[in-house]
């Protein structure tokens, strides 16, 4: 939700939108938009998050979830002019998963703790203090008139445990690390989870690579298996949608996307926090690594790949889950279109992050059980 | 294990404008046939090098389509036709997920804030009379 909000701030807003009498708003530069969001009142951000959820209208055609009281609150929010018109306007849970694997949230938790409990990291600037206020609310559950109610309560208090539960259910994966002190983090592991997601997804990436590599092949053997690509996409769609019946996991997905989007935005440029921590660098992964060194918690060594694929993975998984891909248009995934560029980026970065060579099949596809010799007469 | 340096070892070849020109020519021929029902005025523009020796129109048309197919694939592929509903779905997905690239942003501008202590605050207006509440508060404190 956070990067999408920054994007919307870089677009002009017409007069009289959404209400008559609203003035024209000029576009902001990307830097000003990012600074506006990073320096925003957390209350405004959570009001907007609430509005994004309501605009999505998860149970349509039933009425939207917000009542008249909450709807009235939105009209006082700083971002009320930037409500998305296309939905769902937040990243897929897969993007949150790869971003969280960088260990950004745990590193920022240590930053907040150090700043709030002493001066071991120096004195935070005004902008960093605003960032600290917002981060305690958005990532670590500090009290606010509108708490991030979407996913936490007294029943499930720890936001990280809620996110891990969602990753486990939808993607069948746990994070690559435990708690800050390297102990296993306890959370509810649901029995109904997509344990087959990784195998299927990597099979799809392999087949897509074959199609991309053979795309210009007008003579000789062409290993593109269009039908198999479509069948894998279809199976992935069934798998992911089976965990999303009646919009289950949608609110957890929005909460995770908001938290991880905030963490990502914090290190996407030399922000005030990055400068206060003297962690200026040329990439998000390097900034996070330097911040991790300042607080004694190393970032994931493959953070660069995680940051690089988050947006593309989100778009690819959303497309797979939608009804867009059919047998007729499945070449969109590899034929040089914008979506093909997206899948190509995911193949590259997924291989770099996991260390698996997705461009070579590790074992042949089993089409029928092998017969074994059990006796000789 | 994949090596970062080898990530793009199999980059697709660059877009070839000569192929575009050839595709455009062949498509003009087909359009001309669709509009006039003849191929008479299309020979002599490079097209006859492929099909000039063929006598019947149907053979020539067949030859054109056979040549066009791989040429289209070479430069960007056969266009995938999306229905209106599919196009709307794809537009919605892209619009909803749109995010900034930050390619031009290295650092964010910051505001300078001066330090403020109690002694930095301006003196009160000399004509200011303490309210009953202020007076009682101070007298109680003293």
Short mmCIF file of C-alpha atoms in Angstrom, two decimals:
data_model
loop_
_atom_site.label_atom_id
_atom_site.label_comp_id
_atom_site.label_asym_id
_atom_site.label_seq_id
_atom_site.Cartn_x
_atom_site.Cartn_y
_atom_site.Cartn_z
CA UNK A 1 0.00 0.00 0.00
CA UNK A 2 2.84 2.40 0.84
CA UNK A 3 4.65 2.41 -2.56
CA UNK A 4 1.28 2.64 -4.32
CA UNK A 5 0.39 5.68 -2.19
CA UNK A 6 3.71 7.32 -3.07
CA UNK A 7 2.96 6.66 -6.73
CA UNK A 8 -0.47 8.25 -6.45
CA UNK A 9 1.09 11.34 -4.86
CA UNK A 10 3.21 11.76 -7.99
CA UNK A 11 0.06 12.11 -10.10
CA UNK A 12 -2.09 15.26 -10.23
CA UNK A 13 -5.57 15.17 -8.77
CA UNK A 14 -8.33 16.91 -10.69
CA UNK A 15 -10.50 19.54 -9.07
CA UNK A 16 -13.79 18.41 -7.51
CA UNK A 17 -12.42 14.92 -6.82
CA UNK A 18 -13.65 13.17 -4.77
CA UNK A 19 -16.02 15.91 -3.60
CA UNK A 20 -17.31 19.11 -5.21
CA UNK A 21 -15.21 22.12 -4.22
CA UNK A 22 -11.96 20.19 -3.80
CA UNK A 23 -9.14 22.17 -5.47
CA UNK A 24 -6.76 20.90 -8.16
CA UNK A 25 -3.66 19.23 -6.68
CA UNK A 26 -0.44 19.33 -8.73
CA UNK A 27 1.80 16.27 -9.05
CA UNK A 28 4.70 15.87 -6.63
CA UNK A 29 8.17 14.68 -7.52
CA UNK A 30 9.00 11.16 -6.35
CA UNK A 31 11.35 12.53 -3.69
CA UNK A 32 8.73 14.94 -2.31
CA UNK A 33 6.09 12.20 -2.36
CA UNK A 34 8.34 9.83 -0.43
CA UNK A 35 9.21 12.55 2.08
CA UNK A 36 5.53 13.39 2.52
CA UNK A 37 4.67 9.78 3.31
CA UNK A 38 7.68 9.18 5.55
CA UNK A 39 6.94 12.33 7.52
CA UNK A 40 3.19 11.81 7.70
CA UNK A 41 1.19 11.49 10.87
CA UNK A 42 0.68 7.76 11.45
CA UNK A 43 -2.98 8.48 12.11
CA UNK A 44 -3.33 9.79 8.55
CA UNK A 45 -1.57 6.73 7.16
CA UNK A 46 -3.82 4.35 9.05
CA UNK A 47 -6.91 6.30 8.01
CA UNK A 48 -5.76 5.89 4.43
CA UNK A 49 -5.06 2.19 4.92
CA UNK A 50 -8.57 1.83 6.22
CA UNK A 51 -9.92 3.72 3.23
CA UNK A 52 -7.97 1.51 0.81
CA UNK A 53 -9.48 -1.56 2.44
CA UNK A 54 -12.95 -0.11 2.21
CA UNK A 55 -12.49 0.93 -1.43
CA UNK A 56 -11.48 -2.66 -2.21
CA UNK A 57 -14.87 -3.71 -0.82
CA UNK A 58 -13.84 -7.31 -0.10
CA UNK A 59 -17.31 -8.78 0.14
CA UNK A 60 -18.94 -7.04 -2.81
CA UNK A 61 -21.78 -6.90 -3.74
CA UNK A 62 -22.39 -6.69 0.02
CA UNK A 63 -21.91 -3.16 1.39
CA UNK A 64 -18.33 -2.00 2.12
CA UNK A 65 -17.04 -2.85 5.60
CA UNK A 66 -16.82 0.69 7.06
CA UNK A 67 -19.77 2.27 8.84
CA UNK A 68 -20.76 5.94 8.66
CA UNK A 69 -18.60 6.89 11.67
CA UNK A 70 -15.38 5.66 10.20
CA UNK A 71 -16.27 7.02 6.77
CA UNK A 72 -16.67 10.47 8.32
CA UNK A 73 -13.17 10.20 9.81
CA UNK A 74 -11.60 9.68 6.38
CA UNK A 75 -12.73 13.09 5.26
CA UNK A 76 -10.32 14.59 7.78
CA UNK A 77 -7.33 12.53 6.60
CA UNK A 78 -4.33 14.01 4.78
CA UNK A 79 -4.53 11.48 1.94
CA UNK A 80 -8.30 11.48 1.35
CA UNK A 81 -7.73 12.85 -2.17
CA UNK A 82 -5.60 9.88 -3.17
CA UNK A 83 -8.00 6.96 -2.89
CA UNK A 84 -7.17 4.25 -5.46
CA UNK A 85 -9.64 3.47 -8.19
CA UNK A 86 -8.06 0.13 -9.22
CA UNK A 87 -7.99 -2.73 -6.75
CA UNK A 88 -6.53 -4.38 -4.74
CA UNK A 89 -4.09 -1.48 -4.37
CA UNK A 90 -1.48 -3.22 -2.31
CA UNK A 91 1.27 -5.74 -2.95
CA UNK A 92 0.65 -9.47 -3.04
CA UNK A 93 1.61 -11.41 0.08
CA UNK A 94 4.48 -12.94 -1.91
CA UNK A 95 6.12 -9.50 -2.12
CA UNK A 96 5.78 -9.02 1.63
CA UNK A 97 7.32 -12.45 2.15
CA UNK A 98 10.44 -11.70 0.12
CA UNK A 99 10.81 -8.24 1.68
CA UNK A 100 10.46 -9.63 5.20
CA UNK A 101 13.12 -12.22 4.36
CA UNK A 102 15.62 -9.37 4.16
CA UNK A 103 15.14 -9.12 7.97
CA UNK A 104 14.27 -5.44 7.59
CA UNK A 105 11.52 -5.48 10.23
CA UNK A 106 13.68 -7.04 12.93
CA UNK A 107 16.53 -4.65 12.14
CA UNK A 108 14.19 -1.64 12.32
CA UNK A 109 12.83 -2.97 15.62
CA UNK A 110 16.35 -2.75 17.05
CA UNK A 111 16.74 0.75 15.62
CA UNK A 112 13.52 1.90 17.30
CA UNK A 113 14.50 0.26 20.58
CA UNK A 114 17.95 1.88 20.53
CA UNK A 115 16.62 5.35 19.75
CA UNK A 116 13.81 5.14 22.28
CA UNK A 117 15.92 3.80 25.12
CA UNK A 118 19.13 5.83 24.88
CA UNK A 119 21.54 7.65 22.64
CA UNK A 120 23.72 4.78 21.49
CA UNK A 121 22.82 5.61 17.86
CA UNK A 122 23.15 9.37 18.39
CA UNK A 123 20.40 11.97 18.57
CA UNK A 124 17.66 11.50 15.96
CA UNK A 125 16.79 14.45 13.74
CA UNK A 126 13.29 15.90 13.65
CA UNK A 127 12.44 13.87 10.55
CA UNK A 128 13.74 10.68 12.13
CA UNK A 129 11.67 11.31 15.24
CA UNK A 130 8.57 11.56 13.08
CA UNK A 131 9.61 8.33 11.40
CA UNK A 132 10.01 6.70 14.82
CA UNK A 133 6.50 7.78 15.83
CA UNK A 134 5.02 6.29 12.68
CA UNK A 135 7.10 3.12 12.79
CA UNK A 136 6.09 2.29 16.34
CA UNK A 137 2.48 2.53 15.23
CA UNK A 138 2.67 0.88 11.82
CA UNK A 139 5.12 -1.92 12.55
CA UNK A 140 5.07 -2.51 16.27
CA UNK A 141 1.51 -1.89 17.39
CA UNK A 142 1.79 1.34 19.41
CA UNK A 143 -1.59 2.63 20.49
CA UNK A 144 -3.35 4.90 18.02
CA UNK A 145 -6.94 6.06 17.62
CA UNK A 146 -7.14 3.67 14.68
CA UNK A 147 -4.79 0.81 15.41
CA UNK A 148 -3.75 -1.44 12.53
CA UNK A 149 -6.89 -3.33 13.47
CA UNK A 150 -6.86 -5.28 10.28
CA UNK A 151 -4.74 -8.10 11.56
CA UNK A 152 -3.91 -7.89 15.27
CA UNK A 153 -5.90 -8.08 18.47
CA UNK A 154 -5.59 -9.48 21.99
CA UNK A 155 -6.07 -12.93 20.44
CA UNK A 156 -3.12 -12.56 18.06
CA UNK A 157 -0.94 -9.83 19.43
CA UNK A 158 2.37 -10.18 17.63
CA UNK A 159 2.23 -8.74 14.07
CA UNK A 160 5.22 -10.80 12.92
CA UNK A 161 3.56 -14.03 14.06
CA UNK A 162 0.40 -13.04 12.17
CA UNK A 163 2.41 -12.43 9.01
CA UNK A 164 4.29 -15.72 9.36
CA UNK A 165 0.99 -17.52 9.76
CA UNK A 166 -0.26 -15.91 6.52
CA UNK A 167 2.95 -16.78 4.62
CA UNK A 168 2.64 -20.36 5.80
CA UNK A 169 -0.96 -20.68 4.74
CA UNK A 170 -0.74 -19.04 1.32
CA UNK A 171 2.79 -19.85 0.24
CA UNK A 172 3.68 -22.83 2.42
CA UNK A 173 6.92 -21.12 3.46
CA UNK A 174 8.47 -19.86 6.67
CA UNK A 175 10.96 -17.02 6.91
CA UNK A 176 14.65 -17.82 6.70
CA UNK A 177 15.30 -16.79 10.31
CA UNK A 178 13.75 -17.03 13.77
CA UNK A 179 13.59 -14.40 16.46
CA UNK A 180 16.17 -11.65 16.91
CA UNK A 181 18.20 -13.94 19.16
CA UNK A 182 17.97 -16.80 16.66
CA UNK A 183 15.38 -18.84 18.54
CA UNK A 184 12.45 -20.43 16.69
CA UNK A 185 9.49 -18.03 16.62
CA UNK A 186 6.29 -19.70 17.79
CA UNK A 187 3.20 -19.03 15.72
CA UNK A 188 0.07 -20.87 14.66
CA UNK A 189 0.89 -23.19 11.77
CA UNK A 190 -2.41 -23.93 10.12
CA UNK A 191 -3.08 -27.45 8.91
CA UNK A 192 -4.57 -26.10 5.67
CA UNK A 193 -1.58 -24.62 3.89
CA UNK A 194 -0.19 -24.59 0.36
CA UNK A 195 2.77 -26.92 0.82
CA UNK A 196 2.95 -27.48 -2.95
CA UNK A 197 3.35 -23.83 -3.91
CA UNK A 198 7.16 -23.69 -4.13
CA UNK A 199 7.45 -26.85 -6.24
CA UNK A 200 4.78 -25.67 -8.66
CA UNK A 201 6.05 -22.12 -8.86
CA UNK A 202 9.61 -23.19 -9.56
CA UNK A 203 8.33 -25.60 -12.22
CA UNK A 204 6.52 -22.66 -13.82
CA UNK A 205 9.66 -20.52 -13.73
CA UNK A 206 11.62 -23.35 -15.38
CA UNK A 207 9.06 -23.74 -18.17
CA UNK A 208 8.91 -19.97 -18.66
CA UNK A 209 12.66 -19.83 -19.02
CA UNK A 210 12.50 -22.55 -21.67
CA UNK A 211 9.89 -20.50 -23.51
CA UNK A 212 11.89 -17.28 -23.23
CA UNK A 213 15.12 -18.96 -24.34
CA UNK A 214 13.38 -20.55 -27.34
CA UNK A 215 11.26 -17.59 -28.21
CA UNK A 216 13.39 -16.51 -31.15
CA UNK A 217 13.87 -20.06 -32.30
CA UNK A 218 12.30 -20.23 -35.75
CA UNK A 219 14.07 -23.46 -36.73
CA UNK A 220 15.30 -26.51 -34.85
CA UNK A 221 13.95 -27.93 -31.60
CA UNK A 222 11.73 -25.59 -29.59
CA UNK A 223 11.30 -26.64 -25.97
CA UNK A 224 8.43 -24.26 -25.27
CA UNK A 225 5.54 -26.22 -23.82
CA UNK A 226 2.69 -23.77 -23.99
CA UNK A 227 0.08 -26.18 -22.75
CA UNK A 228 2.17 -27.20 -19.74
CA UNK A 229 2.73 -23.54 -18.84
CA UNK A 230 -0.99 -22.94 -18.92
CA UNK A 231 -1.72 -26.04 -16.83
CA UNK A 232 0.81 -25.02 -14.17
CA UNK A 233 -0.61 -21.49 -14.08
CA UNK A 234 -4.07 -22.93 -13.71
CA UNK A 235 -3.01 -25.23 -10.89
CA UNK A 236 -1.25 -22.36 -9.12
CA UNK A 237 -4.40 -20.29 -9.44
CA UNK A 238 -6.51 -23.06 -7.89
CA UNK A 239 -3.93 -23.50 -5.12
CA UNK A 240 -3.72 -19.82 -4.18
CA UNK A 241 -7.44 -19.21 -4.47
CA UNK A 242 -8.22 -22.18 -2.26
CA UNK A 243 -6.73 -20.20 0.65
CA UNK A 244 -8.57 -17.05 -0.31
CA UNK A 245 -12.14 -18.21 -0.36
CA UNK A 246 -14.48 -15.41 0.79
CA UNK A 247 -11.47 -13.06 0.76
CA UNK A 248 -9.70 -14.84 3.57
CA UNK A 249 -6.17 -13.55 4.21
CA UNK A 250 -6.92 -10.29 2.36
CA UNK A 251 -6.77 -8.11 5.47
CA UNK A 252 -3.62 -9.86 6.68
CA UNK A 253 -2.15 -9.28 3.22
CA UNK A 254 -2.94 -5.55 3.38
CA UNK A 255 -1.47 -5.23 6.88
CA UNK A 256 1.68 -7.09 5.80
CA UNK A 257 2.01 -5.01 2.63
CA UNK A 258 1.68 -1.81 4.68
CA UNK A 259 4.30 -2.85 7.21
CA UNK A 260 6.79 -4.13 4.67
CA UNK A 261 6.10 -1.25 2.27
CA UNK A 262 7.00 1.11 5.09
CA UNK A 263 10.23 -0.77 5.78
CA UNK A 264 11.08 -0.82 2.06
CA UNK A 265 10.41 2.91 1.64
CA UNK A 266 12.67 3.63 4.60
CA UNK A 267 15.71 2.21 2.80
CA UNK A 268 14.82 2.91 -0.85
CA UNK A 269 16.79 6.17 -0.76
CA UNK A 270 19.04 8.08 1.59
CA UNK A 271 16.18 9.01 3.91
CA UNK A 272 16.66 11.03 7.12
CA UNK A 273 16.91 7.82 9.15
CA UNK A 274 19.55 6.41 6.80
CA UNK A 275 21.53 9.62 7.09
CA UNK A 276 21.21 9.76 10.88
CA UNK A 277 22.54 6.22 11.03
CA UNK A 278 25.32 7.08 8.58
CA UNK A 279 24.22 4.24 6.33
CA UNK A 280 24.17 6.12 3.02
CA UNK A 281 24.65 3.74 0.11
CA UNK A 282 23.62 3.25 -3.49
CA UNK A 283 21.10 0.43 -3.04
CA UNK A 284 18.39 -0.58 -0.60
CA UNK A 285 20.19 -3.81 0.23
CA UNK A 286 23.41 -2.00 1.10
CA UNK A 287 21.60 0.55 3.26
CA UNK A 288 19.88 -2.22 5.15
CA UNK A 289 23.15 -4.08 5.58
CA UNK A 290 24.82 -0.99 7.04
CA UNK A 291 21.91 -0.30 9.38
CA UNK A 292 22.02 -3.95 10.45
CA UNK A 293 25.69 -3.57 11.28
CA UNK A 294 24.91 -0.49 13.39
CA UNK A 295 22.43 -2.42 15.53
CA UNK A 296 24.21 -5.79 15.52
CA UNK A 297 21.73 -7.79 13.43
CA UNK A 298 22.91 -8.85 9.96
CA UNK A 299 20.57 -8.48 7.00
CA UNK A 300 19.96 -11.48 4.73
CA UNK A 301 22.91 -11.97 2.38
CA UNK A 302 20.51 -12.15 -0.60
CA UNK A 303 18.65 -8.96 0.29
CA UNK A 304 19.53 -7.44 -3.06
CA UNK A 305 17.59 -10.15 -4.91
CA UNK A 306 14.65 -9.83 -2.51
CA UNK A 307 14.37 -6.07 -3.00
CA UNK A 308 14.78 -6.44 -6.76
CA UNK A 309 11.98 -8.94 -7.27
CA UNK A 310 9.33 -7.76 -4.80
CA UNK A 311 7.32 -5.59 -7.21
CA UNK A 312 7.57 -8.05 -10.10
CA UNK A 313 6.69 -11.04 -7.95
CA UNK A 314 3.64 -9.18 -6.72
CA UNK A 315 2.42 -8.42 -10.24
CA UNK A 316 3.14 -11.96 -11.48
CA UNK A 317 1.29 -13.64 -8.61
CA UNK A 318 -1.65 -11.24 -8.87
CA UNK A 319 -1.88 -12.00 -12.58
CA UNK A 320 -1.74 -15.74 -11.98
CA UNK A 321 -4.47 -15.47 -9.36
CA UNK A 322 -6.70 -13.39 -11.61
CA UNK A 323 -8.81 -14.72 -14.43
CA UNK A 324 -6.66 -12.96 -17.00
CA UNK A 325 -4.50 -15.82 -18.27
CA UNK A 326 -6.18 -18.25 -20.65
CA UNK A 327 -4.92 -20.87 -23.09
CA UNK A 328 -5.13 -18.26 -25.84
CA UNK A 329 -3.12 -15.49 -24.18
CA UNK A 330 -0.66 -17.51 -22.09
CA UNK A 331 2.24 -16.33 -24.35
CA UNK A 332 1.91 -13.00 -22.50
CA UNK A 333 4.13 -14.60 -19.89
CA UNK A 334 7.07 -15.01 -22.26
CA UNK A 335 6.52 -13.23 -25.57
CA UNK A 336 8.31 -9.95 -24.93
CA UNK A 337 5.33 -8.12 -23.40
CA UNK A 338 5.45 -6.16 -20.13
CA UNK A 339 4.30 -9.25 -18.25
CA UNK A 340 7.06 -11.31 -19.88
CA UNK A 341 9.64 -8.83 -18.60
CA UNK A 342 8.10 -9.27 -15.16
CA UNK A 343 8.39 -13.06 -15.23
CA UNK A 344 11.92 -12.81 -16.57
CA UNK A 345 12.93 -10.62 -13.62
CA UNK A 346 11.36 -13.06 -11.16
CA UNK A 347 13.24 -15.98 -12.73
CA UNK A 348 16.54 -14.14 -12.40
CA UNK A 349 16.07 -12.95 -8.84
CA UNK A 350 14.34 -16.09 -7.53
CA UNK A 351 17.33 -18.09 -8.76
CA UNK A 352 19.74 -15.63 -7.14
CA UNK A 353 17.81 -15.66 -3.84
CA UNK A 354 17.31 -19.40 -3.53
CA UNK A 355 20.56 -20.56 -5.12
CA UNK A 356 18.59 -22.92 -7.37
CA UNK A 357 19.39 -23.08 -11.05
CA UNK A 358 15.93 -22.63 -12.52
CA UNK A 359 17.32 -22.80 -16.04
CA UNK A 360 18.13 -26.50 -15.75
CA UNK A 361 15.69 -29.25 -14.81
CA UNK A 362 17.00 -31.18 -11.83
CA UNK A 363 14.98 -34.29 -12.63
CA UNK A 364 12.63 -35.35 -15.40
CA UNK A 365 8.92 -34.78 -15.07
CA UNK A 366 7.19 -37.96 -13.93
CA UNK A 367 4.23 -38.60 -16.18
CA UNK A 368 3.48 -42.13 -14.92
CA UNK A 369 4.66 -44.19 -11.95
CA UNK A 370 7.74 -46.21 -12.80
CA UNK A 371 7.31 -49.98 -12.89
CA UNK A 372 9.56 -51.85 -10.54
CA UNK A 373 10.65 -55.45 -10.88
CA UNK A 374 9.30 -57.31 -7.88
CA UNK A 375 9.89 -60.97 -8.83
CA UNK A 376 11.28 -63.19 -11.57
CA UNK A 377 9.67 -66.49 -12.39
CA UNK B 1 24.62 -21.99 -8.58
CA UNK B 2 23.63 -19.01 -10.71
CA UNK B 3 26.14 -16.26 -10.94
CA UNK B 4 25.01 -12.64 -10.91
CA UNK B 5 27.35 -11.85 -13.76
CA UNK B 6 25.67 -14.47 -15.94
CA UNK B 7 22.15 -13.35 -15.23
CA UNK B 8 21.48 -12.04 -18.68
CA UNK B 9 23.60 -14.44 -20.67
CA UNK B 10 20.73 -15.19 -23.04
CA UNK B 11 19.41 -11.74 -23.72
CA UNK B 12 17.06 -11.72 -26.68
CA UNK B 13 18.60 -10.19 -29.80
CA UNK B 14 18.04 -6.51 -30.46
CA UNK B 15 14.96 -5.37 -32.33
CA UNK B 16 15.74 -5.41 -36.07
CA UNK B 17 14.24 -2.53 -38.11
CA UNK B 18 14.85 -4.45 -41.36
CA UNK B 19 12.48 -7.14 -40.19
CA UNK B 20 9.92 -4.50 -39.29
CA UNK B 21 10.21 -3.06 -42.79
CA UNK B 22 9.75 -6.47 -44.38
CA UNK B 23 6.73 -7.24 -42.20
CA UNK B 24 5.24 -3.89 -43.07
CA UNK B 25 5.74 -4.53 -46.80
CA UNK B 26 4.13 -7.97 -46.68
CA UNK B 27 1.23 -6.64 -44.66
CA UNK B 28 0.73 -3.90 -47.26
CA UNK B 29 0.57 -6.58 -49.92
CA UNK B 30 -2.09 -8.45 -48.01
CA UNK B 31 -4.03 -5.25 -47.43
CA UNK B 32 -3.79 -4.42 -51.13
CA UNK B 33 -5.16 -7.85 -52.00
CA UNK B 34 -7.96 -7.47 -49.47
CA UNK B 35 -8.95 -4.12 -50.98
CA UNK B 36 -8.51 -4.85 -54.71
CA UNK B 37 -8.55 -8.62 -55.06
CA UNK B 38 -5.31 -8.57 -57.05
CA UNK B 39 -1.59 -8.71 -56.46
CA UNK B 40 -0.65 -7.14 -59.76
CA UNK B 41 0.86 -3.90 -58.54
CA UNK B 42 2.71 -5.35 -55.59
CA UNK B 43 5.49 -7.13 -57.43
CA UNK B 44 8.83 -5.49 -57.84
CA UNK B 45 9.06 -4.23 -54.24
CA UNK B 46 11.11 -7.05 -52.77
CA UNK B 47 8.08 -9.24 -52.43
CA UNK B 48 8.68 -10.93 -55.82
CA UNK B 49 11.97 -12.28 -54.49
CA UNK B 50 9.90 -14.64 -52.39
CA UNK B 51 6.87 -15.39 -54.46
CA UNK B 52 7.39 -13.89 -57.89
CA UNK B 53 8.02 -17.27 -59.44
CA UNK B 54 4.72 -18.61 -58.23
CA UNK B 55 1.89 -18.38 -60.70
CA UNK B 56 -1.36 -18.44 -58.75
CA UNK B 57 -2.54 -15.79 -56.33
CA UNK B 58 -3.40 -18.37 -53.68
CA UNK B 59 0.13 -19.76 -53.81
CA UNK B 60 1.52 -16.27 -53.43
CA UNK B 61 -0.77 -15.48 -50.49
CA UNK B 62 0.20 -18.72 -48.83
CA UNK B 63 3.84 -17.90 -49.31
CA UNK B 64 3.39 -14.46 -47.76
CA UNK B 65 1.69 -15.82 -44.66
CA UNK B 66 4.39 -18.45 -44.23
CA UNK B 67 7.04 -15.77 -44.35
CA UNK B 68 5.16 -13.39 -42.08
CA UNK B 69 4.69 -15.75 -39.16
CA UNK B 70 8.34 -16.25 -38.14
CA UNK B 71 9.14 -12.62 -38.93
CA UNK B 72 6.49 -11.40 -36.50
CA UNK B 73 7.81 -13.73 -33.83
CA UNK B 74 11.33 -12.43 -34.36
CA UNK B 75 10.39 -8.87 -33.49
CA UNK B 76 8.21 -9.04 -30.43
CA UNK B 77 6.08 -12.06 -31.10
CA UNK B 78 2.66 -12.64 -32.47
CA UNK B 79 0.40 -10.13 -30.79
CA UNK B 80 -1.78 -11.70 -28.14
CA UNK B 81 -5.28 -10.47 -28.65
CA UNK B 82 -7.03 -9.74 -25.36
CA UNK B 83 -10.78 -9.52 -25.08
CA UNK B 84 -12.22 -6.33 -23.60
CA UNK B 85 -12.73 -8.04 -20.25
CA UNK B 86 -9.17 -9.40 -20.22
CA UNK B 87 -7.74 -6.03 -21.21
CA UNK B 88 -9.72 -4.36 -18.43
CA UNK B 89 -8.43 -6.95 -15.96
CA UNK B 90 -4.82 -6.40 -17.06
CA UNK B 91 -5.18 -2.59 -16.95
CA UNK B 92 -6.66 -2.82 -13.46
CA UNK B 93 -3.85 -5.07 -12.24
CA UNK B 94 -1.18 -2.76 -13.56
CA UNK B 95 -2.84 0.38 -12.26
CA UNK B 96 -3.45 -1.07 -8.81
CA UNK B 97 0.14 -2.27 -8.44
CA UNK B 98 1.82 0.82 -9.93
CA UNK B 99 4.71 2.03 -7.81
CA UNK B 100 7.49 4.59 -8.22
CA UNK B 101 10.89 3.49 -9.47
CA UNK B 102 12.97 5.94 -7.41
CA UNK B 103 15.60 5.70 -10.12
CA UNK B 104 16.21 9.43 -10.03
CA UNK B 105 16.02 9.71 -6.25
CA UNK B 106 19.18 9.27 -4.27
CA UNK B 107 18.33 11.18 -1.14
CA UNK B 108 15.27 12.88 0.24
CA UNK B 109 15.27 16.61 0.95
CA UNK B 110 15.16 17.47 4.65
CA UNK B 111 14.05 20.50 6.61
CA UNK B 112 16.48 22.17 8.96
CA UNK B 113 15.06 22.58 12.45
CA UNK B 114 16.63 24.95 14.95
CA UNK B 115 17.00 23.97 18.58
CA UNK B 116 14.45 25.51 20.92
CA UNK B 117 14.76 25.81 24.67
CA UNK B 118 12.64 27.68 27.15
CA UNK B 119 15.04 30.64 27.13
CA UNK B 120 14.69 30.89 23.33
CA UNK B 121 10.99 31.56 23.55
CA UNK B 122 9.94 35.17 22.90
CA UNK B 123 9.14 37.35 25.90
CA UNK B 124 5.45 37.71 26.64
CA UNK B 125 3.62 40.78 25.57
CA UNK B 126 4.33 43.46 28.23
CA UNK B 127 0.65 44.25 28.39
CA UNK B 128 -0.20 40.65 29.12
CA UNK B 129 -2.18 40.25 32.32
CA UNK B 130 -2.10 36.77 33.87
CA UNK B 131 -5.50 35.17 33.97
CA UNK B 132 -7.08 34.13 37.24
CA UNK B 133 -6.16 30.54 36.43
CA UNK B 134 -2.49 31.38 35.73
CA UNK B 135 -2.25 33.55 38.83
CA UNK B 136 -3.72 30.91 41.09
CA UNK B 137 -1.47 28.23 39.58
CA UNK B 138 1.70 30.23 40.16
CA UNK B 139 0.72 31.37 43.61
CA UNK B 140 -0.11 27.81 44.59
CA UNK B 141 3.25 26.62 43.22
CA UNK B 142 5.17 29.26 45.13
#
